[in-house]
Amino acid sequence: MQSLYALTNEFQQLIDMDAENDADFAEALADTLDATSEQIEDKIEATIIVARQLDAEAEAIDNEIKRLTARKKSVERNAQACRDRVLWAMESTGRDKIKRQLFTITRAKPKQIVNIENADAVPEQYTKLIPASRQAAKADILKALKAGEVVPGCSLADGKASLLVS
């Protein structure tokens, strides 16, 4: 079967033919136009059916993406829960490093983080402008506190320990 494009071009060529002087040719041309017109309508119907099938497939893909995204989040949470259990077990048993055949697991010391005790007391130089709010620039405050400076409203604290797997 011809493509919709080919059928449309054929139909246009048939319309452009001059059949005024030949009655038999005019009748044959009219029959051919009717047949081609029917083929075009069949092809249009089939094309719309394919388009609807593709729409349904696209919707199914969207649903699968949503399902897989939820599954990914669940798997990531489970992986983090495993790491948290290992860290808890290492802390509870006083282990800092475990060497195994596949890898070495090290309980890293917590990095120092900034604990903002009073955001309003933080000097202007240690803040950054966030649209509609003023937030403390923790990276700058951390540098200042580590350098021995006193930053009002801030202190150093130990963050959460982490695992290094090498």
mmCIF file of N, CA and C in Angstrom, residues 3 7 14 19-20 53 63 67 70-73 81 96 101 113 124 130 144 148 153 164:
data_model
loop_
_atom_site.group_PDB
_atom_site.id
_atom_site.type_symbol
_atom_site.label_atom_id
_atom_site.label_comp_id
_atom_site.label_asym_id
_atom_site.label_seq_id
_atom_site.Cartn_x
_atom_site.Cartn_y
_atom_site.Cartn_z
ATOM 1 N N SER A 3 2.104 5.204 0.629
ATOM 2 C CA SER A 3 2.103 6.074 1.800
ATOM 3 C C SER A 3 1.053 7.166 1.629
ATOM 4 N N LEU A 7 -0.165 8.943 -1.867
ATOM 5 C CA LEU A 7 -1.583 8.981 -2.249
ATOM 6 C C LEU A 7 -2.069 10.418 -2.430
ATOM 7 N N LEU A 14 -4.199 13.806 -10.231
ATOM 8 C CA LEU A 14 -5.454 13.446 -10.903
ATOM 9 C C LEU A 14 -6.388 14.650 -11.018
ATOM 10 N N ALA A 19 -9.777 16.700 -18.417
ATOM 11 C CA ALA A 19 -10.589 15.665 -19.062
ATOM 12 C C ALA A 19 -11.822 16.256 -19.731
ATOM 13 N N GLU A 20 -11.786 17.510 -20.105
ATOM 14 C CA GLU A 20 -12.966 18.181 -20.666
ATOM 15 C C GLU A 20 -13.349 17.654 -22.048
ATOM 16 N N GLN A 53 -1.958 4.448 19.192
ATOM 17 C CA GLN A 53 -1.137 3.399 19.802
ATOM 18 C C GLN A 53 0.160 3.989 20.359
ATOM 19 N N ASN A 63 4.300 6.065 32.877
ATOM 20 C CA ASN A 63 3.954 5.311 34.087
ATOM 21 C C ASN A 63 5.128 4.460 34.551
ATOM 22 N N ARG A 67 7.160 4.598 38.072
ATOM 23 C CA ARG A 67 7.356 3.398 38.885
ATOM 24 C C ARG A 67 8.836 3.171 39.160
ATOM 25 N N ALA A 70 10.262 5.745 41.658
ATOM 26 C CA ALA A 70 9.908 5.375 43.036
ATOM 27 C C ALA A 70 10.755 4.196 43.498
ATOM 28 N N ARG A 71 10.964 3.229 42.622
ATOM 29 C CA ARG A 71 11.792 2.061 42.954
ATOM 30 C C ARG A 71 13.229 2.487 43.227
ATOM 31 N N LYS A 72 13.751 3.405 42.419
ATOM 32 C CA LYS A 72 15.118 3.901 42.604
ATOM 33 C C LYS A 72 15.260 4.554 43.976
ATOM 34 N N LYS A 73 14.294 5.397 44.345
ATOM 35 C CA LYS A 73 14.349 6.057 45.651
ATOM 36 C C LYS A 73 14.333 5.029 46.773
ATOM 37 N N ALA A 81 20.362 2.841 54.417
ATOM 38 C CA ALA A 81 20.064 2.160 55.684
ATOM 39 C C ALA A 81 21.128 1.105 55.980
ATOM 40 N N ASP A 96 37.357 1.271 63.957
ATOM 41 C CA ASP A 96 37.555 2.402 63.058
ATOM 42 C C ASP A 96 37.832 1.943 61.632
ATOM 43 N N GLN A 101 38.768 -8.839 52.066
ATOM 44 C CA GLN A 101 39.361 -9.194 50.783
ATOM 45 C C GLN A 101 38.877 -8.264 49.661
ATOM 46 N N ILE A 113 31.069 20.964 61.286
ATOM 47 C CA ILE A 113 30.015 21.706 60.606
ATOM 48 C C ILE A 113 29.645 22.907 61.463
ATOM 49 N N GLU A 124 26.796 40.491 59.095
ATOM 50 C CA GLU A 124 26.408 40.638 57.690
ATOM 51 C C GLU A 124 27.411 39.985 56.741
ATOM 52 N N ILE A 130 19.482 35.401 49.855
ATOM 53 C CA ILE A 130 18.653 34.436 49.140
ATOM 54 C C ILE A 130 17.322 35.153 48.923
ATOM 55 N N ALA A 144 36.090 30.862 59.166
ATOM 56 C CA ALA A 144 36.402 31.845 60.204
ATOM 57 C C ALA A 144 36.550 31.174 61.564
ATOM 58 N N GLY A 148 40.006 30.518 64.167
ATOM 59 C CA GLY A 148 40.053 31.039 65.524
ATOM 60 C C GLY A 148 39.236 32.295 65.741
ATOM 61 N N GLY A 153 26.793 34.089 67.528
ATOM 62 C CA GLY A 153 25.658 33.258 67.147
ATOM 63 C C GLY A 153 26.049 31.937 66.508
ATOM 64 N N LEU A 164 33.881 5.321 54.325
ATOM 65 C CA LEU A 164 34.699 5.350 53.122
ATOM 66 C C LEU A 164 34.939 3.907 52.725
#
